[in-house]
Amino acid sequence: MSDLSTFAAECEENMSAMETGLLALEHSPRDEELIGAVFRSAHNIKGTSKIMGFMEVGEIAHVLEEALQRYRDGRLKIDSGHVTFLLRGVDVLRERVARSLAEAGEGGPIEHEEVDDTQSDASESAAAEGGQAPAGKTLRVDLGRLDGVVKLLGEIVISRRGMESLLNGEDENWHGVLEAHRKAERLYSDMRDLVMRLRMVAMGPVLGGFRRTVRDVASASGKKAKLVIEGGDVEIDANLVESLRDPLMHMVRNSVDHGIEAPEERAAVGKSPCGKVSLRAWREGGSIAIEVGDDGRGLDKDKLVARARERGLLGEDDVLTDDDAHMLIFHPGFSTAAQITEISGRGVGMDVVRQNIEGMRGSVSISTTLGKGTAMTVRLPMTLAIISGFHVKIGAETFVLPLEQVVECLDAGDVMIDIGLTGRLVNFRGNMISCLEPRAIFSHGAEPSTKPCVVVVDHGGELIGVTVDKLLGESQTVVKPMGPMFEGLPLFSGATITGSGDVALILDVSNLVSGLTEQAGGMLV
Amino acid sequence: MSLSTQESATPAAGLNFDGDDNTEVPRYLTFLVKGQEYAVPLERLREIVSYTSVTPVPCTPGWMVGVTNLRGDVLPVIDLAMRLGGERTPITSRSCYVVLDVSLRGDPMSVGLLMDAVGRITEVATVGGMDYDDTFKSSFIQDAICLEDSTVFLLDIESLFSEAELEAAGLLRPREGVADPFNGEVPTDEELADGGIHLF
């Protein structure tokens, strides 16, 4: 079983390498190293599949290898048409690999319906024996990182021995025990960081996979487009990568299909005939942001509103801001059934994209300029199992703010200025920043503190003060999901169990700020 | 009042149990809420735990007491008395949580009901057929059963934790995209291709 999953992973790796290589060859057809690399990938697949006894896979790989040999010899010059043909060959190969794996009872990446079509009896019996169970998820980890964990584990063992001997000692050296405990604490914290980093993978390979998407969609719709990737080294939790793939795929397809204009149209307005789709990833406080941009025609507010009226989503008299109008594209009623199937083939519309992203407690926003292009930005919280939390008291309860978003803490008495009903301002290093009062919605009858404090948080680059009653300090916080019951509450990103065994809620700073701002009538920020 | 309940393990005469001797008579857990006895099917009961401190969750209805730590998991706790339209349940030394298995949009989850006290586990062969005062009628009461000399209300757990109820309470976001935007009329290609507009 593990042989099969290794085989599957190896094939996938080689096939991705072939795709990447072929796409690059389209732009630099004379690059012999690239041709060599693609050829070797095909050769590798041929070799391993023959060893594993997957002769059909081997045959296809062999045909591809033969074809590539001609370019390698210089007998043929590669061009766009050849690339399309060879990419199709890789698709055939991928299908055959999936089918072979399914036949071997591994399950593999093939869809279940397809399994049933091809070999219903065999798969049913395999399923009955539990052979159809999906293989456990695997993650490739840099050996250096793993070595770091092992080394640290050794240090923790030593520190535990040290602690034990101190505790066994004759004299009650509590100071020494505390010292040893603190040292151990640091080691545990390092360990936590290292282990969490094991789960992080670079976005690069995922983003790179969309080169093929851009090319396919562009050629299918008679357009020219290239994909530019930035921030491929930004790391993200391995679990999130998989959930992100589909929404991003749809957004990229969407950019090419609807954003980028036809080459003639582009030339007519003085743009380069080849459109540019960009994928940028970056870290933003405790979140990760991924932008899908294009230099196409942009969104036309008037047309969006007209269409929404036509569909009965808007009344004739409704007036929308530009942002609200742009967000219409995420409205379920806005998609059209015929378009959905044609574009994605998966029945995914932009409304589902938004739902998926929000399901990960993320958000998606649009910025667009008519005639210049559109950029959609997905922001996801890096909801990992453990975060550094800053614990505060608001009213009688303890709340946790993600430390990554906490900039500084101030004593409110010195810096707070009341500005009447609309709220308060805080003097933060000479700058006046607005200050939010979560007590207003978190009040449980407890008396306000006589010495409130202000926690300055980073809200997407903007500094905002949050008044709390007491600062409890920083500590490692294990994030527990709140469960489906609280799915509609945007203020909290999770909960944690405190040292005393109570539950403390983890605040979602962005949603808290926007929620409180809304409540204050938008007058604060 | 017509009695249609019994407490022995023997199935009631006249009931069809498909001839299977092992068929169990449905069992119920009863508990007291403000002096009134309620029952839930025993198969929905996960466990009963004694009261531990609850953290209130802001922006939730009053009957959502908050969340508590159940062996490291976050357990939502509901004040059943308030949910049924009464007042907040005071905490006493006998207060406890009845932890039930429920399903929310297909996701299994546990929910704690804050109780004055737990009553008994009892077998009830048949439910229904009882007349009860209209003032007790509520969408959360499935039926009434009679045990010995008292009337016990059978809770309708499904409606207590139904999507619509929780959406109305602001705990769940309404699911979008269910409504058909075209009222069954599929737009024509011409309509779809109306010049340059972004269709998604």
XYZ file of C-alpha atoms in Angstrom:
725
model
C 0.000 0.000 0.000
C 2.749 2.394 0.902
C 4.564 1.396 -2.296
C 1.531 2.450 -4.254
C 1.240 5.812 -2.546
C 4.934 6.442 -3.107
C 4.415 5.571 -6.743
C 1.428 7.890 -6.952
C 3.365 10.750 -5.365
C 6.367 10.195 -7.622
C 4.235 10.105 -10.749
C 2.412 13.258 -9.743
C 5.672 15.023 -9.041
C 7.113 14.041 -12.398
C 3.934 14.911 -14.265
C 3.798 18.355 -12.640
C 7.451 18.836 -13.555
C 6.622 17.919 -17.153
C 3.772 20.421 -17.244
C 5.868 23.194 -15.766
C 8.708 22.390 -18.132
C 6.484 22.286 -21.207
C 4.877 25.597 -20.343
C 8.300 27.157 -19.906
C 9.434 25.680 -23.225
C 6.666 27.534 -24.957
C 8.484 30.749 -24.125
C 12.046 29.528 -24.531
C 11.850 26.703 -27.080
C 15.602 26.446 -27.490
C 16.350 25.731 -23.861
C 18.016 22.324 -24.053
C 18.162 21.914 -20.304
C 14.398 22.286 -20.081
C 13.835 19.723 -22.812
C 16.216 17.411 -21.001
C 14.346 17.865 -17.725
C 10.956 17.124 -19.281
C 12.438 14.103 -21.010
C 13.906 12.795 -17.756
C 10.567 13.171 -15.999
C 8.872 11.058 -18.666
C 11.711 8.589 -18.412
C 11.363 8.380 -14.629
C 7.666 7.605 -14.897
C 8.379 4.932 -17.463
C 10.984 3.340 -15.233
C 9.021 3.300 -11.986
C 5.767 2.176 -13.584
C 7.461 -0.769 -15.240
C 9.012 -1.753 -11.918
C 5.587 -1.515 -10.291
C 4.066 -3.572 -13.097
C 1.879 -0.785 -14.488
C 2.691 -1.579 -18.093
C 0.050 0.679 -19.629
C 1.397 3.686 -17.757
C 4.871 2.726 -18.872
C 3.725 2.535 -22.504
C 2.232 6.020 -22.468
C 5.302 7.429 -20.770
C 7.399 5.665 -23.392
C 5.463 7.284 -26.243
C 5.910 10.692 -24.636
C 9.586 9.993 -24.129
C 9.956 9.046 -27.790
C 8.223 12.229 -28.867
C 10.401 14.338 -26.601
C 13.513 12.622 -27.934
C 12.946 14.305 -31.307
C 13.095 17.740 -29.742
C 16.093 16.715 -27.754
C 17.937 15.648 -30.903
C 17.055 18.910 -32.506
C 15.065 17.105 -35.202
C 11.982 19.131 -34.337
C 11.512 22.634 -33.013
C 8.962 22.981 -30.264
C 6.105 25.448 -30.752
C 2.813 26.286 -29.134
C 0.891 23.580 -30.963
C 3.397 20.944 -29.921
C 3.172 22.069 -26.332
C -0.611 21.720 -26.406
C -0.237 18.249 -27.870
C 2.360 17.180 -25.295
C 0.306 18.612 -22.424
C -2.598 16.533 -23.604
C -0.256 13.569 -23.509
C 0.481 14.335 -19.862
C -3.287 14.425 -19.205
C -3.687 10.986 -20.755
C -0.805 9.759 -18.655
C -2.358 11.207 -15.486
C -5.676 9.523 -16.214
C -3.968 6.210 -16.811
C -1.977 6.488 -13.576
C -5.171 7.177 -11.636
C -6.935 4.269 -13.268
C -4.054 1.901 -12.643
C -3.913 2.913 -8.999
C -7.657 2.386 -8.666
C -7.355 -1.037 -10.234
C -4.639 -1.896 -7.780
C -7.157 -1.223 -5.024
C -5.461 1.841 -3.742
C -8.277 4.281 -4.291
C -5.931 6.896 -5.602
C -6.927 10.271 -6.941
C -9.542 8.866 -9.342
C -13.167 9.844 -8.799
C -15.331 7.139 -7.330
C -17.844 7.230 -10.168
C -15.083 6.555 -12.613
C -13.935 3.616 -10.571
C -17.439 2.217 -10.757
C -17.592 2.697 -14.513
C -14.441 0.901 -15.291
C -14.407 -1.965 -12.900
C -17.425 -1.960 -10.705
C -17.114 -5.527 -9.454
C -13.489 -5.308 -8.504
C -13.885 -1.998 -6.771
C -16.918 -3.140 -4.843
C -15.140 -6.156 -3.481
C -12.124 -4.026 -2.689
C -14.367 -1.557 -0.911
C -15.935 -4.379 1.052
C -12.514 -5.394 2.270
C -11.727 -1.847 3.185
C -9.146 -1.679 0.429
C -10.890 1.384 -0.952
C -10.138 3.455 2.117
C -8.302 6.609 1.079
C -4.601 6.554 1.797
C -3.563 8.668 4.777
C -2.536 12.211 3.963
C 1.178 12.661 3.655
C 3.375 15.689 3.777
C 6.905 16.090 2.550
C 9.097 17.701 5.141
C 12.499 19.252 4.788
C 14.932 16.918 6.543
C 16.714 19.860 8.162
C 13.532 20.886 9.948
C 12.944 17.350 11.156
C 16.516 17.165 12.432
C 15.868 20.366 14.340
C 12.922 18.710 16.078
C 14.962 15.662 17.029
C 17.778 17.811 18.373
C 15.383 19.886 20.430
C 13.737 16.763 21.770
C 17.146 15.721 23.078
C 17.525 19.031 24.879
C 14.092 18.656 26.434
C 15.030 15.222 27.774
C 18.172 16.704 29.329
C 16.274 19.602 30.865
C 13.744 17.199 32.363
C 16.565 15.230 33.999
C 17.976 18.457 35.360
C 14.603 19.375 36.775
C 14.212 15.949 38.356
C 17.549 16.118 40.110
C 16.680 19.577 41.430
C 13.370 18.289 42.765
C 15.063 15.264 44.327
C 17.766 17.404 45.909
C 18.102 17.817 49.677
C 17.916 21.588 49.778
C 14.738 23.312 48.705
C 16.250 25.287 45.883
C 12.989 26.759 44.578
C 14.788 29.510 42.783
C 16.770 26.934 40.844
C 13.614 24.954 40.069
C 11.900 28.042 38.733
C 14.945 28.837 36.664
C 15.011 25.314 35.228
C 11.298 25.480 34.563
C 11.686 28.710 32.630
C 14.458 27.219 30.574
C 12.285 24.208 29.800
C 9.429 26.532 28.881
C 11.598 28.138 26.240
C 12.480 24.746 24.830
C 8.814 23.733 24.660
C 7.994 26.959 22.919
C 10.775 26.383 20.376
C 9.474 22.875 19.899
C 6.002 24.176 19.242
C 7.307 26.583 16.618
C 9.314 23.881 14.927
C 6.467 21.385 14.878
C 4.053 23.970 13.547
C 6.524 24.890 10.844
C 6.558 21.265 9.756
C 2.925 21.741 8.767
C 3.684 24.778 6.652
C 4.224 24.414 2.929
C 5.233 27.043 0.387
C 2.472 28.377 -1.844
C 4.752 28.224 -4.902
C 3.824 24.775 -6.253
C 0.102 25.429 -5.835
C 0.269 28.821 -7.522
C 2.517 27.431 -10.261
C -0.106 24.828 -11.073
C -2.330 27.600 -12.344
C -0.005 28.361 -15.271
C -1.613 25.472 -17.025
C -5.094 26.756 -16.114
C -4.355 30.191 -17.536
C -2.987 28.731 -20.727
C -5.896 26.319 -21.213
C -8.632 28.842 -20.533
C -6.940 31.477 -22.673
C -6.511 29.220 -25.675
C -10.057 27.881 -25.305
C -11.444 31.414 -25.472
C -9.097 32.671 -28.165
C -7.171 34.969 -25.863
C -3.563 35.416 -24.917
C -2.601 35.504 -21.272
C 0.385 34.805 -19.117
C 0.533 34.181 -15.408
C 2.888 36.111 -13.158
C 3.506 34.708 -9.688
C 4.827 36.590 -6.684
C 5.319 35.361 -3.159
C 5.624 31.691 -3.985
C 7.773 31.274 -0.880
C 4.986 32.414 1.454
C 4.127 29.475 3.645
C 0.686 28.305 4.568
C -0.742 25.471 6.631
C -0.832 22.289 4.575
C -4.520 21.802 5.383
C -5.449 25.199 3.990
C -3.605 24.625 0.732
C -5.998 21.937 -0.383
C -9.103 23.926 0.502
C -7.705 26.948 -1.323
C -7.009 25.201 -4.585
C -10.586 25.115 -5.897
C -11.576 28.704 -5.075
C -8.313 30.012 -6.536
C -8.744 27.875 -9.616
C -12.133 29.394 -10.214
C -10.915 32.932 -9.645
C -8.030 32.441 -12.073
C -10.344 30.979 -14.718
C -12.679 33.841 -14.125
C -9.933 36.424 -14.595
C -8.949 34.972 -17.951
C -12.465 34.279 -19.108
C -14.070 37.562 -18.094
C -11.290 39.940 -17.186
C -8.831 39.625 -20.053
C -10.109 40.974 -23.369
C -9.578 39.435 -26.794
C -6.190 40.379 -28.346
C -7.766 42.748 -30.925
C -9.801 44.484 -28.260
C -6.684 44.931 -26.160
C -4.679 46.257 -29.076
C -7.464 48.720 -29.855
C -7.179 50.327 -26.419
C -3.422 50.347 -26.523
C -2.734 47.372 -24.286
C -0.319 44.573 -25.056
C -2.258 41.824 -26.882
C -1.117 39.331 -24.277
C -3.044 39.777 -21.029
C -1.435 39.449 -17.651
C -2.934 37.468 -14.797
C -1.089 37.765 -11.530
C -1.111 35.649 -8.416
C 0.461 37.310 -5.411
C 0.723 35.898 -1.923
C 1.887 37.755 1.157
C 1.568 37.686 4.911
C -0.471 40.358 6.587
C -0.403 40.327 10.361
C -1.922 37.047 11.440
C -3.391 36.426 8.033
C -2.271 35.338 4.665
C -3.453 37.267 1.628
C -3.610 35.974 -1.917
C -4.486 38.284 -4.758
C -5.729 37.166 -8.141
C -5.289 40.132 -10.459
C -5.683 40.820 -14.158
C -5.033 43.779 -16.437
C -8.288 43.282 -18.279
C -11.414 45.323 -18.710
C -12.340 45.745 -15.075
C -15.815 45.596 -13.606
C -18.451 47.958 -14.918
C -20.577 49.079 -12.009
C -23.502 50.221 -14.163
C -23.684 46.934 -16.000
C -23.471 44.962 -12.763
C -26.297 46.964 -11.245
C -28.369 46.676 -14.426
C -27.938 42.932 -14.421
C -28.797 42.660 -10.754
C -32.012 44.595 -11.376
C -32.817 42.382 -14.313
C -32.396 39.354 -12.085
C -34.580 40.897 -9.451
C -31.744 41.072 -6.910
C -32.037 44.830 -6.597
C -34.994 47.167 -6.525
C -35.133 49.991 -9.035
C -34.430 52.546 -6.347
C -31.609 50.786 -4.544
C -28.425 52.796 -4.609
C -25.197 50.905 -4.185
C -21.705 52.058 -3.404
C -19.032 50.990 -5.865
C -17.790 48.293 -3.491
C -21.266 46.897 -2.900
C -21.891 46.815 -6.636
C -18.663 44.918 -7.266
C -19.529 42.421 -4.567
C -22.670 41.563 -6.559
C -20.625 39.060 -8.524
C -20.462 36.935 -5.393
C -24.220 36.903 -5.076
C -25.681 33.467 -5.696
C -28.401 34.874 -7.929
C -25.863 36.573 -10.125
C -24.288 33.462 -11.568
C -25.990 31.876 -14.491
C -26.384 28.153 -14.657
C -25.202 27.861 -18.239
C -22.061 29.828 -17.487
C -21.197 27.863 -14.407
C -21.002 24.554 -16.202
C -19.236 26.016 -19.201
C -16.499 27.718 -17.248
C -15.725 25.434 -14.428
C -17.225 22.119 -15.312
C -17.563 21.579 -11.588
C -20.696 23.532 -10.900
C -18.792 26.143 -8.943
C -19.855 29.767 -9.183
C -18.294 32.811 -7.597
C -20.857 32.560 -4.812
C -19.445 29.161 -3.934
C -15.958 30.636 -4.036
C -17.014 33.147 -1.418
C -18.732 30.474 0.636
C -15.627 28.295 0.584
C -13.388 31.167 1.623
C -15.757 32.246 4.375
C -15.952 28.639 5.470
C -12.244 28.961 6.268
C -13.106 32.142 8.187
C -11.533 34.145 5.428
C -12.817 37.013 3.363
C -12.614 38.099 -0.236
C -12.557 41.662 -1.513
C -12.432 43.286 -4.931
C -10.693 46.337 -6.226
C -11.220 47.207 -9.844
C -10.738 50.033 -12.292
C -12.790 50.119 -15.443
C -10.534 49.436 -18.397
C -7.481 48.765 -16.240
C -8.197 45.498 -14.515
C -9.521 43.735 -11.467
C -7.851 42.356 -8.367
C -9.626 40.001 -5.991
C -7.936 39.470 -2.685
C -8.525 36.478 -0.467
C -7.567 36.910 3.169
C -7.320 33.869 5.371
C -6.544 33.693 9.045
C -3.642 31.400 9.699
C -5.814 29.277 11.895
C -3.257 26.905 13.216
C -3.654 24.627 16.147
C -1.574 26.829 18.453
C -1.187 30.575 18.402
C 0.574 33.075 20.589
C -2.288 34.696 22.403
C -2.573 37.907 24.363
C -5.037 37.407 27.208
C -7.160 40.318 28.393
C -10.151 40.786 30.655
C -13.225 42.529 29.316
C -15.951 42.689 31.928
C -15.777 39.489 33.951
C -14.490 37.313 31.133
C -11.119 36.493 29.675
C -10.620 36.974 25.956
C -7.644 36.186 23.772
C -6.252 38.440 21.050
C -3.845 36.902 18.535
C -0.466 38.311 19.575
C 0.503 38.848 15.937
C -2.055 41.610 15.704
C -1.220 43.268 19.018
C 1.085 46.236 18.495
C 1.296 47.743 21.952
C -0.563 48.149 25.233
C -1.218 51.506 26.852
C -2.566 52.716 30.142
C -5.832 54.309 29.088
C -5.837 56.961 31.788
C -2.873 58.781 30.314
C -3.818 58.785 26.692
C -7.568 58.612 26.337
C -9.544 61.559 25.078
C -13.329 61.435 25.095
C -14.902 62.879 22.011
C -18.454 62.672 23.133
C -20.953 60.170 21.875
C -19.017 59.023 18.875
C -16.300 57.375 20.917
C -12.809 57.984 22.043
C -9.456 58.796 20.634
C -6.160 57.590 21.939
C -2.850 59.334 21.716
C -0.489 56.699 20.418
C 3.027 58.060 20.027
C 1.733 61.433 19.029
C -0.850 60.063 16.598
C -4.523 60.095 17.408
C -6.062 56.731 16.728
C -9.661 55.766 17.311
C -10.519 53.495 20.151
C -13.223 50.846 20.241
C -15.175 49.742 23.288
C -15.959 46.040 23.118
C -17.554 46.338 26.550
C -20.544 47.771 24.753
C -21.357 44.384 23.304
C -19.569 42.147 25.797
C -21.080 43.644 28.898
C -22.302 41.116 31.381
C -23.122 43.517 34.114
C -19.619 43.650 35.545
C -18.408 47.028 36.812
C -16.023 48.786 34.443
C -12.459 48.761 35.617
C -11.183 51.898 37.262
C -7.930 51.489 35.375
C -8.812 50.436 31.826
C -6.079 49.717 29.315
C -5.891 50.119 25.579
C -4.546 47.384 23.339
C -3.399 48.797 20.025
C -4.098 46.286 17.260
C -3.107 46.143 13.621
C -6.197 45.941 11.433
C -4.926 45.493 7.906
C -2.230 48.122 8.306
C -4.421 50.502 10.271
C -3.833 50.961 13.989
C -6.875 50.833 16.216
C -7.217 50.880 19.984
C -9.378 48.381 21.846
C -10.305 49.248 25.409
C -10.051 46.356 27.855
C -10.380 46.179 31.618
C -7.216 44.324 32.425
C -4.140 42.949 30.692
C -3.359 39.360 31.640
C -0.335 38.867 29.440
C 0.834 36.615 26.728
C 0.733 32.834 26.575
C 0.665 29.953 24.167
C -2.904 29.255 23.224
C -4.289 26.007 21.869
C -7.078 26.914 19.470
C -10.221 24.806 19.813
C -12.970 25.136 17.254
C -16.215 26.579 18.621
C -18.163 23.988 16.689
C -20.980 24.321 14.180
C -23.310 25.901 16.737
C -21.507 29.253 16.556
C -20.743 29.265 12.860
C -22.667 32.521 12.375
C -20.741 34.461 15.020
C -17.956 36.327 13.257
C -16.486 37.894 16.401
C -14.678 34.778 17.527
C -12.217 32.686 15.615
C -12.215 29.932 18.200
C -11.862 29.199 21.872
C -9.177 27.967 24.174
C -8.941 26.314 27.567
C -7.133 28.469 30.112
C -4.849 27.262 32.853
C -7.766 27.206 35.296
C -9.767 24.926 33.001
C -12.225 27.586 31.876
C -13.009 28.362 28.280
C -11.766 31.701 26.912
C -12.921 33.015 23.542
C -10.412 34.074 20.903
C -11.322 37.356 19.267
C -11.224 37.768 15.522
C -9.728 41.237 15.464
C -10.752 42.195 11.917
C -14.356 41.191 12.454
C -14.424 42.794 15.888
C -13.175 46.074 14.483
C -15.587 46.086 11.568
C -18.454 44.973 13.816
C -17.843 47.667 16.405
C -17.230 50.303 13.775
C -20.540 49.472 12.155
C -22.228 49.718 15.509
C -20.737 53.137 16.106
C -22.341 54.237 12.863
C -19.117 54.249 10.916
C -18.053 57.417 12.669
C -14.966 56.051 14.324
C -12.690 54.772 11.652
C -56.849 10.530 31.105
C -55.999 7.465 29.121
C -52.913 5.651 30.301
C -50.795 4.203 27.596
C -47.493 3.843 29.342
C -45.910 1.233 31.509
C -42.694 0.771 33.350
C -41.882 -2.914 33.021
C -39.573 -4.228 30.331
C -42.312 -6.370 28.836
C -43.719 -4.893 25.677
C -47.242 -3.704 26.022
C -49.835 -6.130 24.837
C -51.209 -5.374 21.434
C -48.064 -3.648 20.200
C -46.400 -5.117 17.199
C -42.703 -5.671 17.782
C -42.244 -7.810 14.709
C -42.041 -10.876 16.859
C -38.515 -10.053 17.954
C -38.139 -10.854 21.617
C -35.046 -8.702 21.920
C -36.703 -5.569 20.697
C -36.138 -3.000 23.337
C -38.817 -0.801 24.616
C -37.667 2.763 23.922
C -36.041 4.217 26.988
C -36.107 7.826 28.025
C -34.176 10.029 30.347
C -36.285 12.458 32.280
C -35.234 15.608 34.079
C -36.821 18.425 35.952
C -36.985 21.919 34.582
C -38.792 24.329 36.880
C -40.649 21.496 38.514
C -41.873 20.096 35.228
C -40.543 16.754 34.041
C -39.241 16.456 30.472
C -37.914 13.443 28.616
C -35.476 12.772 25.802
C -34.789 9.429 24.098
C -31.979 7.709 25.947
C -30.164 6.938 22.682
C -29.531 10.664 22.225
C -27.880 10.958 25.624
C -24.106 11.070 25.611
C -23.507 11.670 29.285
C -24.522 13.679 32.309
C -21.874 15.857 33.898
C -22.032 17.997 36.969
C -21.938 21.762 36.636
C -18.654 23.414 35.690
C -18.224 27.108 35.078
C -19.563 28.438 31.796
C -18.031 31.202 29.714
C -20.749 33.430 28.258
C -20.584 34.042 24.518
C -21.438 37.639 23.639
C -24.024 38.424 20.981
C -26.027 35.256 21.563
C -29.585 34.861 22.852
C -30.143 34.594 26.583
C -30.865 30.892 26.507
C -27.376 30.269 25.161
C -25.633 30.100 28.517
C -22.210 29.884 26.913
C -19.469 27.352 26.461
C -17.808 25.031 28.915
C -14.817 22.743 28.907
C -15.809 19.124 28.463
C -12.558 17.173 28.659
C -10.763 19.668 26.448
C -13.575 20.182 23.962
C -15.760 23.268 23.759
C -19.332 22.350 24.684
C -22.181 24.794 24.041
C -24.580 24.954 27.003
C -28.231 25.852 26.652
C -30.605 26.852 29.405
C -33.571 24.648 28.570
C -35.926 26.528 30.872
C -35.204 29.789 29.055
C -35.376 28.080 25.713
C -38.861 26.924 26.599
C -39.826 30.454 27.461
C -39.117 30.499 31.183
C -36.608 32.269 33.352
C -32.904 31.675 33.774
C -32.085 28.507 35.688
C -30.347 29.297 38.966
C -27.170 27.354 39.640
C -27.436 24.984 42.597
C -25.375 22.125 43.895
C -27.610 19.761 41.930
C -27.217 21.626 38.625
C -25.890 19.490 35.839
C -25.542 19.247 32.080
C -27.338 16.648 30.084
C -25.065 16.207 27.078
C -26.975 15.211 23.956
C -25.863 14.121 20.508
C -27.442 16.337 17.920
C -26.806 16.937 14.274
C -26.473 20.388 12.794
C -26.495 20.710 9.007
C -25.263 17.166 8.896
C -22.391 17.746 11.317
C -22.653 15.698 14.482
C -22.075 17.699 17.631
C -22.732 17.640 21.342
C -24.845 20.120 23.222
C -25.270 20.489 26.969
C -28.648 21.290 28.471
C -28.443 23.032 31.816
C -30.751 21.275 34.272
C -32.098 21.753 37.747
C -31.759 18.066 38.344
C -31.845 14.750 36.539
C -34.898 12.584 37.107
C -34.956 8.967 36.065
C -34.425 6.595 33.214
C -37.656 4.963 32.225
C -39.111 2.728 29.571
C -42.103 3.911 27.701
C -43.685 1.586 25.213
C -46.029 4.053 23.650
C -46.197 7.761 23.550
C -48.942 10.039 22.474
C -52.624 9.940 22.904
C -52.463 12.211 25.884
C -54.349 15.402 26.090
C -52.491 18.202 27.695
C -53.103 21.771 28.486
C -52.643 24.046 25.515
C -50.509 26.404 27.537
C -47.728 23.825 27.436
C -47.929 23.358 23.696
C -44.751 24.512 22.033
C -42.883 23.563 18.913
C -40.221 22.008 21.114
C -42.637 19.559 22.721
C -43.127 16.499 20.617
C -45.658 14.781 22.791
C -46.781 14.142 26.315
C -46.498 10.891 28.172
C -47.878 9.843 31.472
C -45.653 8.262 34.052
C -47.212 7.095 37.264
C -49.126 10.143 38.337
C -47.213 12.845 36.485
C -47.257 14.161 32.956
C -43.901 14.182 31.181
C -43.246 16.215 28.047
C -41.201 14.578 25.355
C -38.740 17.101 23.939
C -38.424 17.450 20.191
C -34.644 17.681 19.960
C -34.660 18.111 16.200
C -36.728 21.274 16.359
C -34.843 22.535 19.406
C -31.669 22.531 17.301
C -33.152 23.013 13.883
C -31.331 25.173 11.370
C -34.208 27.629 11.185
C -34.279 28.107 14.967
C -30.539 28.691 15.180
C -30.525 31.002 12.187
C -33.283 33.014 13.763
C -31.168 33.249 16.912
C -28.266 34.595 14.860
C -26.052 31.635 15.687
C -25.961 30.305 12.164
C -25.525 32.226 8.991
C -28.372 31.529 6.590
C -27.261 29.409 3.685
C -27.374 31.289 0.450
C -27.794 30.063 -3.042
C -30.766 27.803 -2.451
C -33.241 30.055 -4.170
C -33.516 29.800 -7.916
C -32.688 33.257 -9.270
C -34.511 32.612 -12.537
C -37.709 31.205 -11.114
C -37.208 28.125 -13.204
C -36.597 30.019 -16.433
C -33.219 29.308 -17.903
C -31.775 32.418 -19.542
C -31.171 32.240 -23.241
C -27.723 32.432 -24.766
C -28.502 35.893 -26.057
C -29.296 37.013 -22.562
C -26.070 35.549 -21.325
C -23.935 37.054 -24.031
C -25.137 40.595 -23.696
C -21.997 42.368 -24.581
C -18.955 42.399 -22.392
C -20.595 42.230 -19.012
C -18.948 40.140 -16.348
C -20.907 36.983 -15.952
C -19.801 34.728 -13.193
